Amino acid sequence: MDALRSDIRELWLVQSRDCAQEPIGLTYERARFVLAVHAGHGAHCRQYLASSAYCSRRAAEK
């Protein structure tokens, strides 16, 4: 992943801060970002679970 612009990074951090909410507007790049931010949060982190499912689904399509 290329380095994100700081404004995009901050926006994504703010939009994905709540582990109880599913992420919005996922793209592969954004899903990987959310995975990195929420890694280790456990099975109750909806941000991590949804992003992981998105990446897995994309990998299965290839």
mmCIF file of C-alpha atoms in Angstrom:
data_model
loop_
_atom_site.group_PDB
_atom_site.id
_atom_site.type_symbol
_atom_site.label_atom_id
_atom_site.label_comp_id
_atom_site.label_asym_id
_atom_site.label_seq_id
_atom_site.Cartn_x
_atom_site.Cartn_y
_atom_site.Cartn_z
ATOM 1 C CA MET A 1 0.000 0.000 0.000
ATOM 2 C CA ASP A 2 1.322 3.416 -0.887
ATOM 3 C CA ALA A 3 1.612 6.018 1.833
ATOM 4 C CA LEU A 4 -1.715 7.726 2.414
ATOM 5 C CA ARG A 5 -2.085 11.452 2.374
ATOM 6 C CA SER A 6 -2.391 12.711 5.938
ATOM 7 C CA ASP A 7 -5.894 14.118 5.405
ATOM 8 C CA ILE A 8 -7.185 10.769 4.092
ATOM 9 C CA ARG A 9 -5.479 8.900 6.929
ATOM 10 C CA GLU A 10 -7.061 11.166 9.543
ATOM 11 C CA LEU A 11 -10.491 10.878 7.914
ATOM 12 C CA TRP A 12 -10.296 7.080 7.864
ATOM 13 C CA LEU A 13 -9.111 7.007 11.484
ATOM 14 C CA VAL A 14 -12.036 9.143 12.610
ATOM 15 C CA GLN A 15 -14.570 7.155 10.581
ATOM 16 C CA SER A 16 -13.314 3.806 11.887
ATOM 17 C CA ARG A 17 -12.720 4.675 15.539
ATOM 18 C CA ASP A 18 -15.795 2.884 16.925
ATOM 19 C CA CYS A 19 -15.291 -0.883 17.124
ATOM 20 C CA ALA A 20 -19.060 -1.385 17.529
ATOM 21 C CA GLN A 21 -19.833 0.096 14.081
ATOM 22 C CA GLU A 22 -19.183 -1.555 10.737
ATOM 23 C CA PRO A 23 -16.889 0.388 8.415
ATOM 24 C CA ILE A 24 -18.428 2.453 5.627
ATOM 25 C CA GLY A 25 -17.409 2.687 1.987
ATOM 26 C CA LEU A 26 -14.843 -0.093 1.993
ATOM 27 C CA THR A 27 -12.332 -0.428 -0.778
ATOM 28 C CA TYR A 28 -9.479 -2.899 -0.675
ATOM 29 C CA GLU A 29 -7.020 -0.189 0.381
ATOM 30 C CA ARG A 30 -9.336 1.104 3.092
ATOM 31 C CA ALA A 31 -10.112 -2.407 4.364
ATOM 32 C CA ARG A 32 -6.374 -3.116 4.714
ATOM 33 C CA PHE A 33 -5.954 0.165 6.602
ATOM 34 C CA VAL A 34 -8.787 -0.700 9.009
ATOM 35 C CA LEU A 35 -7.310 -4.174 9.520
ATOM 36 C CA ALA A 36 -3.986 -2.626 10.502
ATOM 37 C CA VAL A 37 -5.607 -0.152 12.893
ATOM 38 C CA HIS A 38 -7.895 -2.696 14.574
ATOM 39 C CA ALA A 39 -5.590 -5.732 14.599
ATOM 40 C CA GLY A 40 -5.699 -7.445 17.970
ATOM 41 C CA HIS A 41 -9.046 -6.029 19.063
ATOM 42 C CA GLY A 42 -10.667 -9.430 19.166
ATOM 43 C CA ALA A 43 -13.874 -10.982 17.911
ATOM 44 C CA HIS A 44 -16.081 -8.125 19.123
ATOM 45 C CA CYS A 45 -14.499 -5.520 16.833
ATOM 46 C CA ARG A 46 -16.897 -5.076 13.924
ATOM 47 C CA GLN A 47 -14.416 -2.851 12.097
ATOM 48 C CA TYR A 48 -11.879 -5.668 11.997
ATOM 49 C CA LEU A 49 -14.389 -8.414 11.179
ATOM 50 C CA ALA A 50 -16.023 -6.528 8.302
ATOM 51 C CA SER A 51 -12.684 -5.497 6.821
ATOM 52 C CA SER A 52 -11.355 -9.028 7.105
ATOM 53 C CA ALA A 53 -14.452 -10.407 5.381
ATOM 54 C CA TYR A 54 -14.098 -7.815 2.607
ATOM 55 C CA CYS A 55 -10.464 -8.761 1.956
ATOM 56 C CA SER A 56 -11.252 -12.497 2.093
ATOM 57 C CA ARG A 57 -14.146 -12.097 -0.335
ATOM 58 C CA ARG A 58 -11.945 -10.146 -2.736
ATOM 59 C CA ALA A 59 -9.209 -12.785 -2.549
ATOM 60 C CA ALA A 60 -11.754 -15.540 -3.268
ATOM 61 C CA GLU A 61 -12.950 -13.696 -6.371
ATOM 62 C CA LYS A 62 -9.476 -13.724 -7.917
#
